[in-house]
PDB file of C-alpha atoms in Angstrom:
ATOM      1  CA  MET K   5      81.414 104.844  78.106  1.00 51.00           C
ATOM      2  CA  ALA K   6      79.672 101.742  79.355  1.00 51.00           C
ATOM      3  CA  LEU K   7      82.925  99.842  78.935  1.00 49.00           C
ATOM      4  CA  THR K   8      84.825 102.431  80.760  1.00 54.00           C
ATOM      5  CA  MET K   9      82.295 102.342  83.621  1.00 55.00           C
ATOM      6  CA  PHE K  10      82.438  98.593  83.924  1.00 50.00           C
ATOM      7  CA  THR K  11      86.288  98.467  83.706  1.00 56.00           C
ATOM      8  CA  ARG K  12      86.402 101.184  86.734  1.00 61.00           C
ATOM      9  CA  SER K  13      83.845  99.140  88.803  1.00 56.00           C
ATOM     10  CA  VAL K  14      86.020  96.203  88.416  1.00 53.00           C
ATOM     11  CA  ASN K  15      89.157  97.810  89.097  1.00 55.00           C
ATOM     12  CA  ILE K  16      87.737  99.473  92.346  1.00 55.00           C
ATOM     13  CA  ARG K  17      86.208  96.211  93.523  1.00 53.00           C
ATOM     14  CA  ASN K  18      89.680  94.442  93.005  1.00 56.00           C
ATOM     15  CA  VAL K  19      91.406  96.913  95.002  1.00 54.00           C
ATOM     16  CA  MET K  20      89.002  96.895  97.711  1.00 49.00           C
ATOM     17  CA  LYS K  21      89.492  93.081  97.868  1.00 50.00           C
ATOM     18  CA  LEU K  22      86.166  92.426  99.223  1.00 45.00           C
ATOM     19  CA  ASN K  23      86.137  88.686  99.130  1.00 46.00           C
ATOM     20  CA  ASN K  24      88.926  88.719 101.695  1.00 47.00           C
ATOM     21  CA  ILE K  25      87.071  90.902 104.270  1.00 44.00           C
ATOM     22  CA  SER K  26      83.440  90.419 103.653  1.00 43.00           C
ATOM     23  CA  ALA K  27      82.987  90.371 107.440  1.00 39.00           C
ATOM     24  CA  VAL K  28      83.340  94.218 107.239  1.00 40.00           C
ATOM     25  CA  GLY K  29      80.657  94.587 104.487  1.00 41.00           C
ATOM     26  CA  GLY K  30      80.024  95.782 100.973  1.00 42.00           C
ATOM     27  CA  THR K  31      80.994  99.031  99.669  1.00 39.00           C
ATOM     28  CA  LEU K  32      77.716 100.904 100.897  1.00 37.00           C
ATOM     29  CA  ASN K  33      78.354  99.606 104.533  1.00 43.00           C
ATOM     30  CA  VAL K  34      81.988 100.756 104.163  1.00 42.00           C
ATOM     31  CA  LYS K  35      81.184 104.347 102.891  1.00 42.00           C
ATOM     32  CA  GLN K  36      78.758 105.093 105.776  1.00 39.00           C
ATOM     33  CA  HIS K  37      82.021 104.239 108.101  1.00 43.00           C
ATOM     34  CA  LEU K  38      84.355 106.478 106.166  1.00 43.00           C
ATOM     35  CA  ASN K  39      83.887 109.246 108.763  1.00 44.00           C
ATOM     36  CA  VAL K  40      85.401 107.269 111.284  1.00 43.00           C
ATOM     37  CA  SER K  41      89.076 107.871 112.250  1.00 44.00           C
ATOM     38  CA  HIS K  42      91.576 105.380 110.725  1.00 46.00           C
ATOM     39  CA  LYS K  43      94.888 106.701 111.617  1.00 46.00           C
ATOM     40  CA  SER K  44      98.037 104.576 112.401  1.00 45.00           C
ATOM     41  CA  TYR K  45      98.147 104.218 116.095  1.00 46.00           C
ATOM     42  CA  THR K  46     101.195 104.677 118.234  1.00 47.00           C
ATOM     43  CA  VAL K  47     101.547 104.576 121.842  1.00 46.00           C
ATOM     44  CA  SER K  48     100.659 108.060 123.553  1.00 52.00           C
ATOM     45  CA  VAL K  49     100.628 108.816 127.313  1.00 52.00           C
ATOM     46  CA  GLU K  50      98.094 111.352 126.696  1.00 57.00           C
ATOM     47  CA  ASN K  51      95.547 108.487 125.144  1.00 56.00           C
ATOM     48  CA  VAL K  52      96.366 106.158 127.571  1.00 51.00           C
ATOM     49  CA  ASN K  53      95.644 108.565 130.584  1.00 57.00           C
ATOM     50  CA  LYS K  54      92.379 109.387 128.653  1.00 55.00           C
ATOM     51  CA  ILE K  55      91.367 106.035 128.731  1.00 52.00           C
ATOM     52  CA  LEU K  56      92.696 105.044 132.302  1.00 53.00           C
ATOM     53  CA  GLY K  57      91.649 108.272 133.795  1.00 54.00           C
ATOM     54  CA  ASP K  58      94.042 111.363 134.830  1.00 49.00           C
ATOM     55  CA  THR K  59      97.652 111.147 135.194  1.00 44.00           C
ATOM     56  CA  SER K  60      97.283 110.556 138.706  1.00 47.00           C
ATOM     57  CA  GLY K  61      95.518 107.205 137.851  1.00 46.00           C
ATOM     58  CA  LYS K  62      93.073 107.734 140.672  1.00 46.00           C
ATOM     59  CA  LYS K  63      90.182 108.012 138.451  1.00 45.00           C
ATOM     60  CA  SER K  64      87.505 104.840 139.096  1.00 45.00           C
ATOM     61  CA  GLU K  65      88.068 102.006 136.510  1.00 49.00           C
ATOM     62  CA  LYS K  66      84.754 100.510 137.171  1.00 52.00           C
ATOM     63  CA  GLY K  67      83.624  98.537 134.276  1.00 55.00           C
ATOM     64  CA  MET K  68      86.917  97.897 132.901  1.00 60.00           C
ATOM     65  CA  ASN K  69      88.407  94.155 132.895  1.00 66.00           C
ATOM     66  CA  LYS K  70      91.633  93.344 134.509  1.00 73.00           C
ATOM     67  CA  VAL K  71      93.255  92.619 131.240  1.00 64.00           C
ATOM     68  CA  MET K  72      92.481  95.786 129.255  1.00 68.00           C
ATOM     69  CA  ARG K  73      93.763  97.864 132.366  1.00 73.00           C
ATOM     70  CA  LEU K  74      96.973  96.031 132.540  1.00 75.00           C
ATOM     71  CA  TYR K  75      97.568  96.440 128.866  1.00 69.00           C
ATOM     72  CA  LEU K  76      96.999 100.067 129.016  1.00 73.00           C
ATOM     73  CA  GLN K  77      99.156 100.162 132.162  1.00 78.00           C
ATOM     74  CA  ARG K  78     101.688  98.712 130.401  1.00 78.00           C
ATOM     75  CA  SER K  79     101.572 100.831 127.383  1.00 76.00           C
ATOM     76  CA  ARG K  80     101.913 104.023 129.564  1.00 79.00           C
ATOM     77  CA  GLU K  81     104.835 102.580 131.266  1.00 83.00           C
ATOM     78  CA  TYR K  82     106.545 101.927 128.015  1.00 80.00           C
ATOM     79  CA  GLN K  83     105.783 105.476 126.626  1.00 81.00           C
ATOM     80  CA  GLU K  84     107.192 106.995 129.843  1.00 86.00           C
ATOM     81  CA  PHE K  85     110.187 104.696 129.708  1.00 87.00           C
ATOM     82  CA  VAL K  86     110.960 105.995 126.273  1.00 85.00           C
ATOM     83  CA  GLU K  87     110.514 109.800 126.947  1.00 88.00           C
ATOM     84  CA  LYS K  88     113.034 109.230 129.738  1.00 90.00           C
ATOM     85  CA  GLU K  89     115.533 107.472 127.279  1.00 89.00           C
ATOM     86  CA  ILE K  90     114.880 110.335 125.213  1.00 90.00           C
ATOM     87  CA  VAL K  91     116.177 112.958 127.759  1.00 91.00           C
ATOM     88  CA  LYS K  92     119.033 110.870 128.461  1.00 91.00           C
ATOM     89  CA  TYR K  93     120.012 110.928 124.761  1.00 90.00           C
ATOM     90  CA  ASP K  94     119.451 114.579 124.305  1.00 90.00           C
ATOM     91  CA  LEU K  95     121.716 115.452 127.457  1.00 91.00           C
ATOM     92  CA  GLY K  96     124.382 112.855 126.259  1.00 90.00           C
ATOM     93  CA  LYS K  97     124.457 114.377 122.638  1.00 91.00           C
ATOM     94  CA  ARG K  98     124.825 117.819 124.154  1.00 91.00           C
ATOM     95  CA  HIS K  99     127.806 116.713 126.063  1.00 91.00           C
ATOM     96  CA  LEU K 100     129.192 115.025 123.186  1.00 90.00           C
ATOM     97  CA  ALA K 101     128.988 118.008 121.111  1.00 90.00           C
ATOM     98  CA  ASN K 102     130.516 120.413 123.660  1.00 90.00           C
ATOM     99  CA  MET K 103     133.480 117.904 123.922  1.00 89.00           C
ATOM    100  CA  MET K 104     133.863 118.241 120.134  1.00 88.00           C
ATOM    101  CA  GLY K 105     133.511 122.070 120.005  1.00 89.00           C
ATOM    102  CA  GLU K 106     130.309 121.447 117.840  1.00 88.00           C
ATOM    103  CA  ASP K 107     126.866 123.115 118.084  1.00 89.00           C
ATOM    104  CA  PRO K 108     124.440 120.941 119.992  1.00 86.00           C
ATOM    105  CA  ASP K 109     121.376 121.809 117.988  1.00 87.00           C
ATOM    106  CA  GLN K 110     123.206 121.072 114.644  1.00 87.00           C
ATOM    107  CA  PHE K 111     124.773 117.917 115.836  1.00 89.00           C
ATOM    108  CA  SER K 112     123.904 115.246 112.995  1.00 88.00           C
ATOM    109  CA  ASP K 113     123.895 111.687 113.616  1.00 86.00           C
ATOM    110  CA  ASP K 114     127.022 111.024 111.216  1.00 87.00           C
ATOM    111  CA  GLN K 115     128.957 113.659 113.549  1.00 89.00           C
ATOM    112  CA  ILE K 116     127.904 111.467 116.283  1.00 89.00           C
ATOM    113  CA  THR K 117     129.307 108.498 115.098  1.00 84.00           C
ATOM    114  CA  LYS K 118     132.580 109.772 113.869  1.00 86.00           C
ATOM    115  CA  SER K 119     132.810 111.581 117.301  1.00 87.00           C
ATOM    116  CA  ILE K 120     132.294 108.306 119.094  1.00 83.00           C
ATOM    117  CA  GLU K 121     134.930 106.663 116.692  1.00 79.00           C
ATOM    118  CA  TYR K 122     137.329 109.399 117.408  1.00 81.00           C
ATOM    119  CA  LEU K 123     137.084 109.314 121.265  1.00 81.00           C
ATOM    120  CA  LEU K 124     136.761 105.712 121.863  1.00 75.00           C
ATOM    121  CA  PRO K 125     138.746 103.930 119.414  1.00 69.00           C
ATOM    122  CA  SER K 126     138.138 100.262 119.349  1.00 64.00           C
ATOM    123  CA  GLY K 127     140.139  97.265 118.131  1.00 58.00           C
ATOM    124  CA  LEU K 128     137.039  95.338 117.872  1.00 58.00           C
ATOM    125  CA  TYR K 129     135.830  95.060 114.036  1.00 59.00           C
ATOM    126  CA  ASP K 130     132.377  93.814 114.600  1.00 63.00           C
ATOM    127  CA  TRP K 131     130.007  97.003 114.459  1.00 64.00           C
ATOM    128  CA  ARG K 132     127.787  95.126 116.917  1.00 67.00           C
ATOM    129  CA  ALA K 133     130.670  95.358 119.553  1.00 70.00           C
ATOM    130  CA  ARG K 134     131.476  99.057 119.147  1.00 71.00           C
ATOM    131  CA  PRO K 135     129.893 101.781 121.235  1.00 77.00           C
ATOM    132  CA  MET K 136     126.990 103.694 119.851  1.00 80.00           C
ATOM    133  CA  MET K 137     124.609 106.620 120.290  1.00 85.00           C
ATOM    134  CA  ILE K 138     120.992 106.039 118.722  1.00 85.00           C
ATOM    135  CA  HIS K 139     118.029 108.196 119.379  1.00 85.00           C
ATOM    136  CA  PRO K 140     115.701 106.157 121.173  1.00 84.00           C
ATOM    137  CA  ASN K 141     112.690 106.422 118.525  1.00 79.00           C
ATOM    138  CA  LYS K 142     115.040 104.758 116.285  1.00 78.00           C
ATOM    139  CA  LEU K 143     116.456 102.223 118.768  1.00 77.00           C
ATOM    140  CA  PHE K 144     113.060 100.944 120.197  1.00 74.00           C
ATOM    141  CA  GLU K 145     110.371  99.695 118.094  1.00 66.00           C
ATOM    142  CA  LYS K 146     107.253 101.457 117.768  1.00 66.00           C
ATOM    143  CA  ARG K 147     103.982 100.030 119.444  1.00 61.00           C
ATOM    144  CA  LYS K 148     100.484 100.395 118.768  1.00 61.00           C
ATOM    145  CA  GLU K 149      98.233 102.657 120.875  1.00 60.00           C
ATOM    146  CA  ALA K 150      95.251 101.276 122.643  1.00 60.00           C
ATOM    147  CA  GLN K 151      92.841 100.579 119.972  1.00 64.00           C
ATOM    148  CA  PHE K 152      89.727 100.343 122.119  1.00 65.00           C
ATOM    149  CA  ASP K 153      87.791 102.146 124.757  1.00 63.00           C
ATOM    150  CA  GLU K 154      87.069 101.344 128.476  1.00 60.00           C
ATOM    151  CA  SER K 155      84.056  99.303 127.193  1.00 64.00           C
ATOM    152  CA  GLY K 156      86.148  97.190 124.942  1.00 65.00           C
ATOM    153  CA  ARG K 157      84.692  98.631 121.690  1.00 73.00           C
ATOM    154  CA  PRO K 158      87.349  99.141 119.008  1.00 74.00           C
ATOM    155  CA  PHE K 159      88.153 102.732 117.626  1.00 73.00           C
ATOM    156  CA  HIS K 160      89.004 101.320 113.962  1.00 75.00           C
ATOM    157  CA  PHE K 161      85.926 100.151 111.823  1.00 78.00           C
ATOM    158  CA  LEU K 162      88.343  97.811 110.518  1.00 81.00           C
ATOM    159  CA  PHE K 163      89.787  96.398 113.645  1.00 79.00           C
ATOM    160  CA  TYR K 164      88.458  92.837 113.441  1.00 82.00           C
ATOM    161  CA  THR K 165      90.471  92.351 109.843  1.00 85.00           C
ATOM    162  CA  CYS K 166      93.527  91.959 112.405  1.00 85.00           C
ATOM    163  CA  LYS K 167      95.306  94.459 109.823  1.00 89.00           C
ATOM    164  CA  PRO K 168      93.239  97.823 110.171  1.00 88.00           C
ATOM    165  CA  ASN K 169      96.181 100.183 108.976  1.00 89.00           C
ATOM    166  CA  TYR K 170      96.953  97.894 105.764  1.00 93.00           C
ATOM    167  CA  TYR K 171      93.364  97.654 104.887  1.00 93.00           C
ATOM    168  CA  SER K 172      92.764 101.352 105.350  1.00 92.00           C
ATOM    169  CA  ILE K 173      95.526 101.941 102.696  1.00 94.00           C
ATOM    170  CA  LEU K 174      93.366  99.635 100.309  1.00 94.00           C
ATOM    171  CA  TYR K 175      90.190 101.679 100.964  1.00 93.00           C
ATOM    172  CA  ASP K 176      92.001 105.104 100.419  1.00 94.00           C
ATOM    173  CA  ILE K 177      93.263 103.455  97.195  1.00 95.00           C
ATOM    174  CA  ALA K 178      89.918 102.961  96.210  1.00 94.00           C
ATOM    175  CA  ASP K 179      88.500 106.214  97.213  1.00 94.00           C
ATOM    176  CA  SER K 180      91.551 107.655  95.263  1.00 94.00           C
ATOM    177  CA  ILE K 181      90.560 105.910  92.116  1.00 94.00           C
ATOM    178  CA  ARG K 182      87.072 107.227  92.415  1.00 94.00           C
ATOM    179  CA  TYR K 183      88.326 110.628  93.057  1.00 94.00           C
ATOM    180  CA  LEU K 184      90.410 110.408  89.774  1.00 94.00           C
ATOM    181  CA  ASN K 185      87.512 109.307  87.774  1.00 93.00           C
ATOM    182  CA  ARG K 186      85.626 112.148  88.687  1.00 93.00           C
ATOM    183  CA  ILE K 187      88.407 114.337  87.646  1.00 91.00           C
ATOM    184  CA  GLU K 188      88.488 112.657  84.423  1.00 91.00           C
ATOM    185  CA  ASP K 189      84.888 112.975  83.779  1.00 91.00           C
ATOM    186  CA  MET K 190      84.755 116.709  84.603  1.00 89.00           C
ATOM    187  CA  LYS K 191      87.749 117.222  82.332  1.00 87.00           C
ATOM    188  CA  ILE K 192      86.016 115.399  79.409  1.00 87.00           C
ATOM    189  CA  ALA K 193      82.806 117.055  80.072  1.00 87.00           C
ATOM    190  CA  THR K 194      84.531 119.992  79.359  1.00 85.00           C
ATOM    191  CA  ARG K 195      85.932 118.731  76.148  1.00 76.00           C
ATOM    192  CA  GLY K 196      89.182 118.661  77.694  1.00 76.00           C
ATOM    193  CA  VAL K 197      91.627 115.574  76.910  1.00 78.00           C
ATOM    194  CA  PRO K 198      94.364 114.141  79.629  1.00 79.00           C
ATOM    195  CA  SER K 199      97.664 115.434  78.923  1.00 83.00           C
ATOM    196  CA  SER K 200     101.061 113.824  79.903  1.00 82.00           C
ATOM    197  CA  GLN K 201     101.235 116.185  82.762  1.00 87.00           C
ATOM    198  CA  ASP K 202      98.100 114.837  84.532  1.00 90.00           C
ATOM    199  CA  LYS K 203      99.688 111.369  84.982  1.00 91.00           C
ATOM    200  CA  PHE K 204     102.092 110.690  87.963  1.00 92.00           C
ATOM    201  CA  ASN K 205     105.878 110.132  86.753  1.00 90.00           C
ATOM    202  CA  ALA K 206     107.187 107.169  88.625  1.00 88.00           C
ATOM    203  CA  VAL K 207     110.924 107.637  87.297  1.00 86.00           C
ATOM    204  CA  GLY K 208     113.347 107.993  90.143  1.00 86.00           C
ATOM    205  CA  THR K 209     110.895 106.634  92.838  1.00 90.00           C
ATOM    206  CA  ASP K 210     110.177 103.108  93.953  1.00 91.00           C
ATOM    207  CA  TRP K 211     107.570 101.273  96.284  1.00 93.00           C
ATOM    208  CA  PHE K 212     108.227 100.954  99.844  1.00 93.00           C
ATOM    209  CA  THR K 213     109.793  97.326 100.613  1.00 93.00           C
ATOM    210  CA  LYS K 214     107.773  95.065 102.693  1.00 93.00           C
ATOM    211  CA  GLU K 215     109.558  95.748 105.679  1.00 92.00           C
ATOM    212  CA  GLU K 216     109.320  99.498 105.225  1.00 91.00           C
ATOM    213  CA  LEU K 217     105.621  98.944 104.626  1.00 93.00           C
ATOM    214  CA  GLU K 218     105.389  96.935 107.885  1.00 90.00           C
ATOM    215  CA  SER K 219     107.198  99.486 109.812  1.00 86.00           C
ATOM    216  CA  SER K 220     105.078 102.084 108.300  1.00 86.00           C
ATOM    217  CA  VAL K 221     101.634 100.240 109.370  1.00 88.00           C
ATOM    218  CA  MET K 222     102.966  98.614 112.364  1.00 84.00           C
ATOM    219  CA  GLU K 223     101.700  95.225 111.309  1.00 87.00           C
ATOM    220  CA  VAL K 224     102.965  92.036 110.191  1.00 89.00           C
ATOM    221  CA  LEU K 225     102.380  91.485 106.557  1.00 93.00           C
ATOM    222  CA  LYS K 226     102.447  88.329 104.334  1.00 93.00           C
ATOM    223  CA  THR K 227     104.263  88.474 100.951  1.00 93.00           C
ATOM    224  CA  ALA K 228     100.723  88.022  99.339  1.00 94.00           C
ATOM    225  CA  ASP K 229      99.680  91.284 101.094  1.00 94.00           C
ATOM    226  CA  TYR K 230     102.624  93.043 100.095  1.00 95.00           C
ATOM    227  CA  GLU K 231     102.154  92.209  96.280  1.00 94.00           C
ATOM    228  CA  TYR K 232      98.549  93.185  96.364  1.00 95.00           C
ATOM    229  CA  PHE K 233      99.441  96.379  97.984  1.00 95.00           C
ATOM    230  CA  VAL K 234     101.864  97.239  94.966  1.00 94.00           C
ATOM    231  CA  LYS K 235      99.409  95.911  92.467  1.00 94.00           C
ATOM    232  CA  SER K 236      96.657  98.002  93.739  1.00 95.00           C
ATOM    233  CA  PHE K 237      98.750 101.233  93.981  1.00 95.00           C
ATOM    234  CA  ASN K 238      99.878 100.529  90.606  1.00 94.00           C
ATOM    235  CA  ARG K 239      96.225 100.925  89.466  1.00 93.00           C
ATOM    236  CA  VAL K 240      96.422 104.359  90.718  1.00 94.00           C
ATOM    237  CA  ILE K 241      99.544 105.064  88.843  1.00 93.00           C
ATOM    238  CA  GLU K 242      98.181 103.802  85.675  1.00 92.00           C
ATOM    239  CA  HIS K 243      95.088 106.262  86.024  1.00 93.00           C
ATOM    240  CA  PRO K 244      95.409 109.168  83.353  1.00 92.00           C
ATOM    241  CA  MET K 245      94.822 111.705  86.170  1.00 92.00           C
ATOM    242  CA  SER K 246      97.143 110.043  88.648  1.00 93.00           C
ATOM    243  CA  HIS K 247      99.121 113.204  89.158  1.00 92.00           C
ATOM    244  CA  TYR K 248      96.194 114.605  91.399  1.00 93.00           C
ATOM    245  CA  LYS K 249      96.956 111.977  94.066  1.00 94.00           C
ATOM    246  CA  TYR K 250     100.907 112.700  93.865  1.00 93.00           C
ATOM    247  CA  ASP K 251     100.969 113.378  97.873  1.00 93.00           C
ATOM    248  CA  PHE K 252      99.183 110.246  98.677  1.00 94.00           C
ATOM    249  CA  ILE K 253     101.335 108.024  96.497  1.00 94.00           C
ATOM    250  CA  MET K 254     104.520 109.591  97.466  1.00 93.00           C
ATOM    251  CA  LYS K 255     103.702 108.547 101.364  1.00 93.00           C
ATOM    252  CA  TYR K 256     104.579 104.931 100.209  1.00 94.00           C
ATOM    253  CA  ARG K 257     107.499 105.502  97.520  1.00 94.00           C
ATOM    254  CA  ASN K 258     110.956 106.193  98.435  1.00 91.00           C
ATOM    255  CA  LYS K 259     113.010 108.533  96.030  1.00 87.00           C
ATOM    256  CA  LEU K 260     115.993 106.712  94.575  1.00 83.00           C
ATOM    257  CA  LYS K 261     119.448 108.288  94.731  1.00 72.00           C
ATOM    258  CA  VAL K 262     120.488 109.720  91.298  1.00 62.00           C
ATOM    259  CA  ILE K 263     123.947 108.322  90.088  1.00 55.00           C
ATOM    260  CA  THR K 264     125.737 111.226  88.333  1.00 54.00           C
ATOM    261  CA  GLN K 265     129.359 109.635  87.976  1.00 55.00           C
ATOM    262  CA  SER K 266     130.057 107.782  84.895  1.00 57.00           C
ATOM    263  CA  THR K 267     130.538 103.683  85.425  1.00 61.00           C
ATOM    264  CA  GLU K 268     133.637 102.112  83.928  1.00 71.00           C
ATOM    265  CA  LEU K 269     132.600  98.879  82.058  1.00 72.00           C
ATOM    266  CA  PRO K 270     134.964  96.029  82.857  1.00 76.00           C
ATOM    267  CA  PRO K 271     137.050  94.595  80.050  1.00 80.00           C
ATOM    268  CA  MET K 272     135.669  91.661  78.116  1.00 82.00           C
ATOM    269  CA  GLU K 273     137.789  88.402  78.518  1.00 85.00           C
ATOM    270  CA  TYR K 274     137.716  84.998  76.930  1.00 84.00           C
ATOM    271  CA  ASP K 275     137.997  81.392  78.290  1.00 83.00           C
ATOM    272  CA  SER K 276     139.744  78.449  76.978  1.00 82.00           C
ATOM    273  CA  ASN K 277     136.535  77.712  74.694  1.00 80.00           C
ATOM    274  CA  ASP K 278     136.568  81.257  73.187  1.00 81.00           C
ATOM    275  CA  ARG K 279     133.580  82.261  74.957  1.00 83.00           C
ATOM    276  CA  PRO K 280     133.341  85.912  76.053  1.00 86.00           C
ATOM    277  CA  PHE K 281     132.852  86.654  79.716  1.00 84.00           C
ATOM    278  CA  VAL K 282     132.925  89.470  82.590  1.00 84.00           C
ATOM    279  CA  LEU K 283     134.206  88.848  85.775  1.00 84.00           C
ATOM    280  CA  ILE K 284     133.411  91.532  88.594  1.00 81.00           C
ATOM    281  CA  LYS K 285     134.950  90.583  91.800  1.00 81.00           C
ATOM    282  CA  ASN K 286     134.074  91.563  95.420  1.00 78.00           C
ATOM    283  CA  CYS K 287     130.607  93.248  94.514  1.00 77.00           C
ATOM    284  CA  LYS K 288     129.139  94.625  97.753  1.00 74.00           C
ATOM    285  CA  ARG K 289     125.671  95.040  98.843  1.00 70.00           C
ATOM    286  CA  LYS K 290     125.164  96.100 102.668  1.00 67.00           C
ATOM    287  CA  ASN K 291     127.085  93.277 104.440  1.00 71.00           C
ATOM    288  CA  ALA K 292     127.040  90.822 101.584  1.00 75.00           C
ATOM    289  CA  HIS K 293     130.257  90.087  99.116  1.00 77.00           C
ATOM    290  CA  GLY K 294     130.574  88.077  95.916  1.00 80.00           C
ATOM    291  CA  ASP K 295     131.909  87.538  92.483  1.00 80.00           C
ATOM    292  CA  VAL K 296     129.758  87.860  89.558  1.00 79.00           C
ATOM    293  CA  LYS K 297     130.818  86.116  86.406  1.00 79.00           C
ATOM    294  CA  VAL K 298     128.580  86.642  83.089  1.00 78.00           C
ATOM    295  CA  LEU K 299     129.239  84.413  80.305  1.00 78.00           C
ATOM    296  CA  GLY K 300     128.538  85.035  76.747  1.00 78.00           C
ATOM    297  CA  ASP K 301     126.530  82.340  74.461  1.00 74.00           C
ATOM    298  CA  GLY K 302     125.619  80.385  77.992  1.00 68.00           C
ATOM    299  CA  SER K 303     123.317  77.717  78.548  1.00 71.00           C
ATOM    300  CA  GLY K 304     120.823  80.225  80.331  1.00 70.00           C
ATOM    301  CA  LYS K 305     121.654  78.409  83.621  1.00 73.00           C
ATOM    302  CA  PHE K 306     122.863  80.156  86.710  1.00 72.00           C
ATOM    303  CA  THR K 307     124.110  79.154  90.272  1.00 76.00           C
ATOM    304  CA  ILE K 308     124.050  80.916  93.540  1.00 78.00           C
ATOM    305  CA  ASN K 309     125.823  79.438  96.417  1.00 79.00           C
ATOM    306  CA  GLY K 310     125.669  75.914  94.407  1.00 80.00           C
ATOM    307  CA  GLN K 311     121.894  76.325  94.443  1.00 83.00           C
ATOM    308  CA  ASP K 312     119.240  77.790  91.552  1.00 82.00           C
ATOM    309  CA  LEU K 313     116.653  80.216  91.593  1.00 79.00           C
ATOM    310  CA  THR K 314     115.293  78.634  94.648  1.00 81.00           C
ATOM    311  CA  TYR K 315     118.103  79.926  96.646  1.00 83.00           C
ATOM    312  CA  PHE K 316     115.847  83.213  96.981  1.00 81.00           C
ATOM    313  CA  GLN K 317     112.798  82.463  99.052  1.00 81.00           C
ATOM    314  CA  ASN K 318     111.123  85.817  98.571  1.00 81.00           C
ATOM    315  CA  VAL K 319     109.216  85.880  95.134  1.00 77.00           C
ATOM    316  CA  LEU K 320     110.017  89.455  94.693  1.00 75.00           C
ATOM    317  CA  HIS K 321     113.864  88.604  94.928  1.00 76.00           C
ATOM    318  CA  ARG K 322     113.474  86.068  92.187  1.00 76.00           C
ATOM    319  CA  GLU K 323     111.491  88.391  89.852  1.00 74.00           C
ATOM    320  CA  GLN K 324     114.237  91.153  90.231  1.00 72.00           C
ATOM    321  CA  LEU K 325     116.900  88.422  89.204  1.00 71.00           C
ATOM    322  CA  LEU K 326     114.881  87.429  86.123  1.00 72.00           C
ATOM    323  CA  THR K 327     114.224  90.944  85.236  1.00 68.00           C
ATOM    324  CA  VAL K 328     117.905  91.493  84.298  1.00 62.00           C
ATOM    325  CA  PHE K 329     117.718  88.269  82.033  1.00 63.00           C
ATOM    326  CA  ASP K 330     114.487  89.709  80.290  1.00 57.00           C
ATOM    327  CA  SER K 331     116.327  93.130  79.480  1.00 50.00           C
TER     328      SER K 331
END
């Protein structure tokens, strides 16, 4: 039992990464601030108007410096611009649906794309030169909402870490581990044994990519930050009672598409040295194309466009490539 408690303490401390955010304080200091709201902030006209004053903008702004007032004004103008674009998009979508004889309320994005290709055929083969109709929320990037009040006091208690939303996830992970530990202790106290159903089943799902995580928290992250995010969440998944945090885990995981159709393996061929090999031509991945040749009884070396493993600058991409050879 003592060893279990010590291991839990080390795991929680590692997840919270206290050495990197010592300015925030220790565990006790963080605990007393957990009642502070730490949501992911996005621009909102209502919240900006609440700080600036009423919607007419006539409220006195005494005590607010010019830089903050200008920032809030730009935030309000940006949100008003996006809202106008959404109105234009909805109007254009309705007209397009009526032209195609479809229900405007059930007109999907795929139908919009096919309708534009049908009505406006183009000889331009580059997809970036073709007409398009995309919802403004997907076309324009999200921006953070004002994170401080009129006195300059930040709303978020992790504001000075420069990555408050990211570190909030780490603290939520630490709280999740504490919660799962209590559930496990209660089950053991009642002479129960954790079963396989109490553990999260990760089959068919995968973590957000670094780009998806950055889009979710609206913060720029380093590769080390992303790797630590995955490492910390894996501690939650490995917990015997991790299924009790299913909703929290799935907030940052994608469901993988299930391939039901059988894959036809290419035939084995032999070169002049009687070495077996398999050649697959025109492999596609997004906008990339390439030929893959796998040799039997090879030297273990491989080249990518004339370079070695350093062709991939991202460490995660290198690990994915090596995983194939480990299996």
